[in-house]
Structure formats: structure tokens, C-alpha cells
Amino acid sequence: MMFQLPKPMNSSVTLVRFFYVDTTKEKQAQVMNIWQNWLPELDKRMTLVASFYNAEGEELGIFANGFFYGSPERARKILQPFAKVEGFRGELESLSFLEAVKK
């Protein structure tokens, strides 16, 4: 039995990563508040997972990773609320879906 997959709607995706390293509990709470208010109205083309952590050697931090099925420019606009919190570092890269999954 063989199946044929549909052709992808987009030839590329934007790999989205943002992080805050060596942050504070207050900044973690601020980012969590932004996340909770941002999520209900989020563009459905964005799939993102975030981790809030306290790692030995790194201390408190936040890491988010996922895909946006649109341009890096549009992804940057969607992430703007997080960029307002001091320490924000973002990475946006346009890749094929397969390349993005491999990263």
C-alpha cells in the first residue's frame, strides 16, 4: 500500500529561537505573563515551545524553539512583546522544513 503526501504549502519555514540567559525570577515571571496573554491571539502559523529553567552553571533562563510558517520579518513582529524584556536574544532563520527539523 502506498500513500501520497500533499505538496507543502510553503517551500520554507522560519526556524524561531529566543532565549534569556542568566536572568531573574522577576524576568521569568514577566515573560510568563507575556506568554499567557500572547498565546490566545497567536497567529496560527506559529508553533513554539518554551522552557523556563534553573540549570547549574547557567542559573535561571528561558529558551523557546519552534517554527513559523511565514517570513522571518513577520515572525520578528509577532515576537516583539518578548523583545521588550531586557536580555532577549532571538534567532530567526528561513529554511526548508526538513532542514529546520534537523536543527
Short mmCIF file of N, CA and C in Angstrom, two decimals:
data_model
loop_
_atom_site.label_atom_id
_atom_site.label_comp_id
_atom_site.label_asym_id
_atom_site.label_seq_id
_atom_site.Cartn_x
_atom_site.Cartn_y
_atom_site.Cartn_z
N MET A 1 0.84 -1.17 0.00
CA MET A 1 0.00 0.00 0.00
C MET A 1 0.89 1.24 0.00
N MET A 2 0.55 2.21 -0.85
CA MET A 2 1.34 3.45 -0.93
C MET A 2 0.44 4.65 -0.67
N PHE A 3 1.04 5.64 -0.04
CA PHE A 3 0.34 6.89 0.22
C PHE A 3 1.08 8.02 -0.46
N GLN A 4 0.35 8.99 -0.90
CA GLN A 4 0.99 10.17 -1.48
C GLN A 4 0.73 11.35 -0.54
N LEU A 5 1.80 11.96 -0.11
CA LEU A 5 1.68 13.11 0.77
C LEU A 5 1.35 14.35 -0.05
N PRO A 6 0.58 15.27 0.53
CA PRO A 6 0.29 16.51 -0.21
C PRO A 6 1.56 17.36 -0.34
N LYS A 7 1.60 18.17 -1.37
CA LYS A 7 2.73 19.07 -1.55
C LYS A 7 2.69 20.13 -0.46
N PRO A 8 3.86 20.52 0.08
CA PRO A 8 3.88 21.53 1.13
C PRO A 8 3.33 22.86 0.62
N MET A 9 2.62 23.55 1.50
CA MET A 9 2.05 24.85 1.14
C MET A 9 3.15 25.91 1.05
N ASN A 10 4.16 25.81 1.91
CA ASN A 10 5.28 26.74 1.90
C ASN A 10 6.55 25.97 1.60
N SER A 11 7.40 26.55 0.76
CA SER A 11 8.65 25.87 0.47
C SER A 11 9.65 26.05 1.60
N SER A 12 9.43 27.03 2.45
CA SER A 12 10.33 27.24 3.58
C SER A 12 9.55 27.63 4.83
N VAL A 13 10.20 27.47 5.96
CA VAL A 13 9.65 27.88 7.24
C VAL A 13 10.69 28.76 7.91
N THR A 14 10.27 29.49 8.92
CA THR A 14 11.21 30.25 9.71
C THR A 14 11.45 29.49 11.00
N LEU A 15 12.71 29.11 11.21
CA LEU A 15 13.10 28.49 12.48
C LEU A 15 13.20 29.62 13.50
N VAL A 16 12.47 29.49 14.59
CA VAL A 16 12.40 30.54 15.61
C VAL A 16 13.04 30.03 16.89
N ARG A 17 13.96 30.81 17.41
CA ARG A 17 14.54 30.52 18.72
C ARG A 17 14.71 31.84 19.45
N PHE A 18 14.31 31.85 20.71
CA PHE A 18 14.67 33.00 21.53
C PHE A 18 15.01 32.53 22.92
N PHE A 19 15.82 33.31 23.59
CA PHE A 19 16.28 32.91 24.91
C PHE A 19 16.69 34.11 25.75
N TYR A 20 16.71 33.87 27.03
CA TYR A 20 17.21 34.80 28.05
C TYR A 20 18.14 33.95 28.91
N VAL A 21 19.40 34.35 29.01
CA VAL A 21 20.39 33.60 29.78
C VAL A 21 20.71 34.38 31.04
N ASP A 22 20.94 33.65 32.15
CA ASP A 22 21.30 34.29 33.42
C ASP A 22 20.33 35.41 33.75
N THR A 23 19.06 35.06 33.78
CA THR A 23 18.00 36.04 34.02
C THR A 23 17.60 36.03 35.50
N THR A 24 16.47 36.59 35.84
CA THR A 24 15.99 36.65 37.22
C THR A 24 14.60 36.04 37.31
N LYS A 25 14.17 35.75 38.54
CA LYS A 25 12.81 35.25 38.74
C LYS A 25 11.79 36.27 38.27
N GLU A 26 12.09 37.54 38.48
CA GLU A 26 11.18 38.61 38.07
C GLU A 26 11.02 38.64 36.55
N LYS A 27 12.13 38.50 35.84
CA LYS A 27 12.06 38.49 34.37
C LYS A 27 11.37 37.22 33.87
N GLN A 28 11.61 36.09 34.55
CA GLN A 28 10.90 34.87 34.16
C GLN A 28 9.39 35.08 34.33
N ALA A 29 8.99 35.70 35.42
CA ALA A 29 7.57 35.97 35.65
C ALA A 29 7.02 36.93 34.61
N GLN A 30 7.80 37.93 34.24
CA GLN A 30 7.37 38.90 33.23
C GLN A 30 7.17 38.21 31.87
N VAL A 31 8.11 37.35 31.50
CA VAL A 31 8.00 36.62 30.23
C VAL A 31 6.81 35.65 30.27
N MET A 32 6.61 34.98 31.39
CA MET A 32 5.46 34.08 31.52
C MET A 32 4.14 34.84 31.38
N ASN A 33 4.07 36.03 31.94
CA ASN A 33 2.86 36.85 31.82
C ASN A 33 2.63 37.25 30.36
N ILE A 34 3.69 37.65 29.68
CA ILE A 34 3.57 37.99 28.26
C ILE A 34 3.09 36.76 27.49
N TRP A 35 3.70 35.60 27.76
CA TRP A 35 3.35 34.35 27.08
C TRP A 35 1.86 34.04 27.23
N GLN A 36 1.36 34.14 28.46
CA GLN A 36 -0.03 33.78 28.72
C GLN A 36 -1.01 34.74 28.05
N ASN A 37 -0.64 36.00 27.90
CA ASN A 37 -1.51 36.96 27.23
C ASN A 37 -1.36 36.91 25.71
N TRP A 38 -0.23 36.48 25.24
CA TRP A 38 0.12 36.43 23.83
C TRP A 38 -0.50 35.21 23.15
N LEU A 39 -0.52 34.09 23.85
CA LEU A 39 -0.93 32.81 23.28
C LEU A 39 -2.36 32.78 22.72
N PRO A 40 -3.37 33.30 23.43
CA PRO A 40 -4.74 33.17 22.90
C PRO A 40 -4.96 33.83 21.53
N GLU A 41 -4.22 34.88 21.22
CA GLU A 41 -4.39 35.58 19.95
C GLU A 41 -3.26 35.29 18.96
N LEU A 42 -2.43 34.29 19.25
CA LEU A 42 -1.27 33.99 18.43
C LEU A 42 -1.65 33.57 17.02
N ASP A 43 -0.90 34.06 16.06
CA ASP A 43 -1.03 33.66 14.65
C ASP A 43 -0.90 32.14 14.59
N LYS A 44 -1.85 31.48 13.98
CA LYS A 44 -1.88 30.01 13.94
C LYS A 44 -0.70 29.40 13.18
N ARG A 45 0.04 30.22 12.47
CA ARG A 45 1.20 29.71 11.73
C ARG A 45 2.43 29.56 12.63
N MET A 46 2.34 30.01 13.87
CA MET A 46 3.46 29.93 14.81
C MET A 46 3.27 28.73 15.72
N THR A 47 4.29 27.87 15.80
CA THR A 47 4.30 26.76 16.75
C THR A 47 5.58 26.92 17.57
N LEU A 48 5.43 27.11 18.85
CA LEU A 48 6.57 27.43 19.69
C LEU A 48 6.41 26.75 21.04
N VAL A 49 7.51 26.25 21.56
CA VAL A 49 7.54 25.63 22.88
C VAL A 49 8.58 26.39 23.70
N ALA A 50 8.25 26.72 24.94
CA ALA A 50 9.18 27.46 25.80
C ALA A 50 9.50 26.65 27.04
N SER A 51 10.73 26.81 27.50
CA SER A 51 11.19 26.17 28.74
C SER A 51 11.74 27.24 29.67
N PHE A 52 11.33 27.18 30.91
CA PHE A 52 11.85 28.05 31.95
C PHE A 52 12.69 27.15 32.84
N TYR A 53 13.95 27.50 33.07
CA TYR A 53 14.82 26.56 33.76
C TYR A 53 15.74 27.25 34.76
N ASN A 54 16.30 26.42 35.64
CA ASN A 54 17.32 26.84 36.60
C ASN A 54 18.40 25.76 36.53
N ALA A 55 19.42 25.99 35.70
CA ALA A 55 20.45 24.98 35.45
C ALA A 55 21.75 25.36 36.15
N GLU A 56 22.36 24.37 36.75
CA GLU A 56 23.65 24.60 37.39
C GLU A 56 24.64 25.08 36.33
N GLY A 57 25.32 26.15 36.63
CA GLY A 57 26.28 26.71 35.69
C GLY A 57 25.69 27.77 34.78
N GLU A 58 24.38 27.73 34.57
CA GLU A 58 23.71 28.73 33.73
C GLU A 58 22.76 29.59 34.54
N GLU A 59 22.38 29.11 35.70
CA GLU A 59 21.40 29.80 36.55
C GLU A 59 20.03 29.82 35.88
N LEU A 60 19.24 30.85 36.15
CA LEU A 60 17.89 30.95 35.60
C LEU A 60 17.94 31.32 34.12
N GLY A 61 17.06 30.74 33.34
CA GLY A 61 17.00 31.07 31.93
C GLY A 61 15.67 30.69 31.31
N ILE A 62 15.50 31.10 30.08
CA ILE A 62 14.30 30.79 29.29
C ILE A 62 14.78 30.45 27.89
N PHE A 63 14.19 29.40 27.31
CA PHE A 63 14.52 29.01 25.94
C PHE A 63 13.23 28.67 25.22
N ALA A 64 13.03 29.23 24.04
CA ALA A 64 11.87 28.92 23.20
C ALA A 64 12.36 28.50 21.82
N ASN A 65 11.66 27.53 21.24
CA ASN A 65 12.08 26.96 19.98
C ASN A 65 10.84 26.53 19.20
N GLY A 66 10.84 26.75 17.89
CA GLY A 66 9.72 26.29 17.08
C GLY A 66 9.80 26.80 15.66
N PHE A 67 8.65 26.75 14.97
CA PHE A 67 8.57 27.14 13.57
C PHE A 67 7.51 28.21 13.37
N PHE A 68 7.75 29.04 12.38
CA PHE A 68 6.73 29.98 11.90
C PHE A 68 6.59 29.73 10.41
N TYR A 69 5.38 29.47 9.98
CA TYR A 69 5.11 29.20 8.56
C TYR A 69 4.83 30.52 7.85
N GLY A 70 5.87 31.34 7.80
CA GLY A 70 5.82 32.65 7.18
C GLY A 70 7.21 33.24 7.20
N SER A 71 7.32 34.53 6.91
CA SER A 71 8.62 35.17 6.76
C SER A 71 9.28 35.48 8.11
N PRO A 72 10.62 35.56 8.13
CA PRO A 72 11.30 35.97 9.35
C PRO A 72 10.88 37.37 9.81
N GLU A 73 10.59 38.25 8.87
CA GLU A 73 10.16 39.61 9.22
C GLU A 73 8.85 39.59 10.00
N ARG A 74 7.91 38.77 9.55
CA ARG A 74 6.62 38.67 10.25
C ARG A 74 6.81 38.00 11.61
N ALA A 75 7.66 36.98 11.68
CA ALA A 75 7.93 36.32 12.96
C ALA A 75 8.52 37.32 13.95
N ARG A 76 9.42 38.19 13.48
CA ARG A 76 10.03 39.19 14.35
C ARG A 76 8.96 40.11 14.95
N LYS A 77 7.98 40.50 14.14
CA LYS A 77 6.89 41.36 14.63
C LYS A 77 6.05 40.63 15.68
N ILE A 78 5.80 39.35 15.45
CA ILE A 78 4.99 38.57 16.39
C ILE A 78 5.71 38.43 17.74
N LEU A 79 7.04 38.34 17.71
CA LEU A 79 7.83 38.17 18.94
C LEU A 79 8.13 39.49 19.65
N GLN A 80 7.71 40.59 19.09
CA GLN A 80 8.03 41.90 19.64
C GLN A 80 7.74 42.06 21.13
N PRO A 81 6.63 41.55 21.67
CA PRO A 81 6.40 41.70 23.11
C PRO A 81 7.52 41.13 23.97
N PHE A 82 8.13 40.04 23.53
CA PHE A 82 9.22 39.42 24.29
C PHE A 82 10.51 40.24 24.20
N ALA A 83 10.71 40.89 23.06
CA ALA A 83 11.92 41.69 22.84
C ALA A 83 11.98 42.90 23.77
N LYS A 84 10.85 43.26 24.36
CA LYS A 84 10.81 44.41 25.27
C LYS A 84 11.40 44.07 26.64
N VAL A 85 11.54 42.79 26.94
CA VAL A 85 12.10 42.37 28.22
C VAL A 85 13.62 42.31 28.09
N GLU A 86 14.31 42.99 28.97
CA GLU A 86 15.77 43.06 28.92
C GLU A 86 16.39 41.66 28.90
N GLY A 87 17.37 41.47 28.02
CA GLY A 87 18.07 40.20 27.92
C GLY A 87 17.59 39.31 26.79
N PHE A 88 16.55 39.74 26.08
CA PHE A 88 16.02 38.95 24.97
C PHE A 88 17.07 38.77 23.89
N ARG A 89 17.21 37.53 23.43
CA ARG A 89 18.06 37.22 22.27
C ARG A 89 17.25 36.33 21.35
N GLY A 90 17.11 36.74 20.12
CA GLY A 90 16.32 35.97 19.17
C GLY A 90 17.12 35.55 17.96
N GLU A 91 16.75 34.42 17.41
CA GLU A 91 17.34 33.91 16.18
C GLU A 91 16.21 33.47 15.25
N LEU A 92 16.21 34.00 14.05
CA LEU A 92 15.23 33.65 13.03
C LEU A 92 15.98 33.24 11.78
N GLU A 93 15.61 32.07 11.24
CA GLU A 93 16.32 31.56 10.07
C GLU A 93 15.33 30.91 9.11
N SER A 94 15.35 31.34 7.86
CA SER A 94 14.48 30.77 6.84
C SER A 94 15.16 29.52 6.26
N LEU A 95 14.46 28.38 6.36
CA LEU A 95 14.99 27.09 5.91
C LEU A 95 13.88 26.25 5.32
N SER A 96 14.25 25.18 4.62
CA SER A 96 13.23 24.22 4.26
C SER A 96 12.75 23.55 5.55
N PHE A 97 11.57 22.98 5.52
CA PHE A 97 11.05 22.33 6.72
C PHE A 97 11.99 21.23 7.21
N LEU A 98 12.48 20.43 6.28
CA LEU A 98 13.37 19.32 6.65
C LEU A 98 14.66 19.84 7.30
N GLU A 99 15.24 20.90 6.75
CA GLU A 99 16.45 21.48 7.34
C GLU A 99 16.16 22.00 8.75
N ALA A 100 15.00 22.64 8.91
CA ALA A 100 14.63 23.19 10.22
C ALA A 100 14.46 22.08 11.27
N VAL A 101 13.84 20.99 10.86
CA VAL A 101 13.63 19.86 11.79
C VAL A 101 14.98 19.27 12.22
N LYS A 102 15.92 19.23 11.32
CA LYS A 102 17.24 18.66 11.62
C LYS A 102 18.06 19.53 12.57
N LYS A 103 17.73 20.81 12.66
CA LYS A 103 18.49 21.70 13.55
C LYS A 103 17.94 21.52 14.92
#
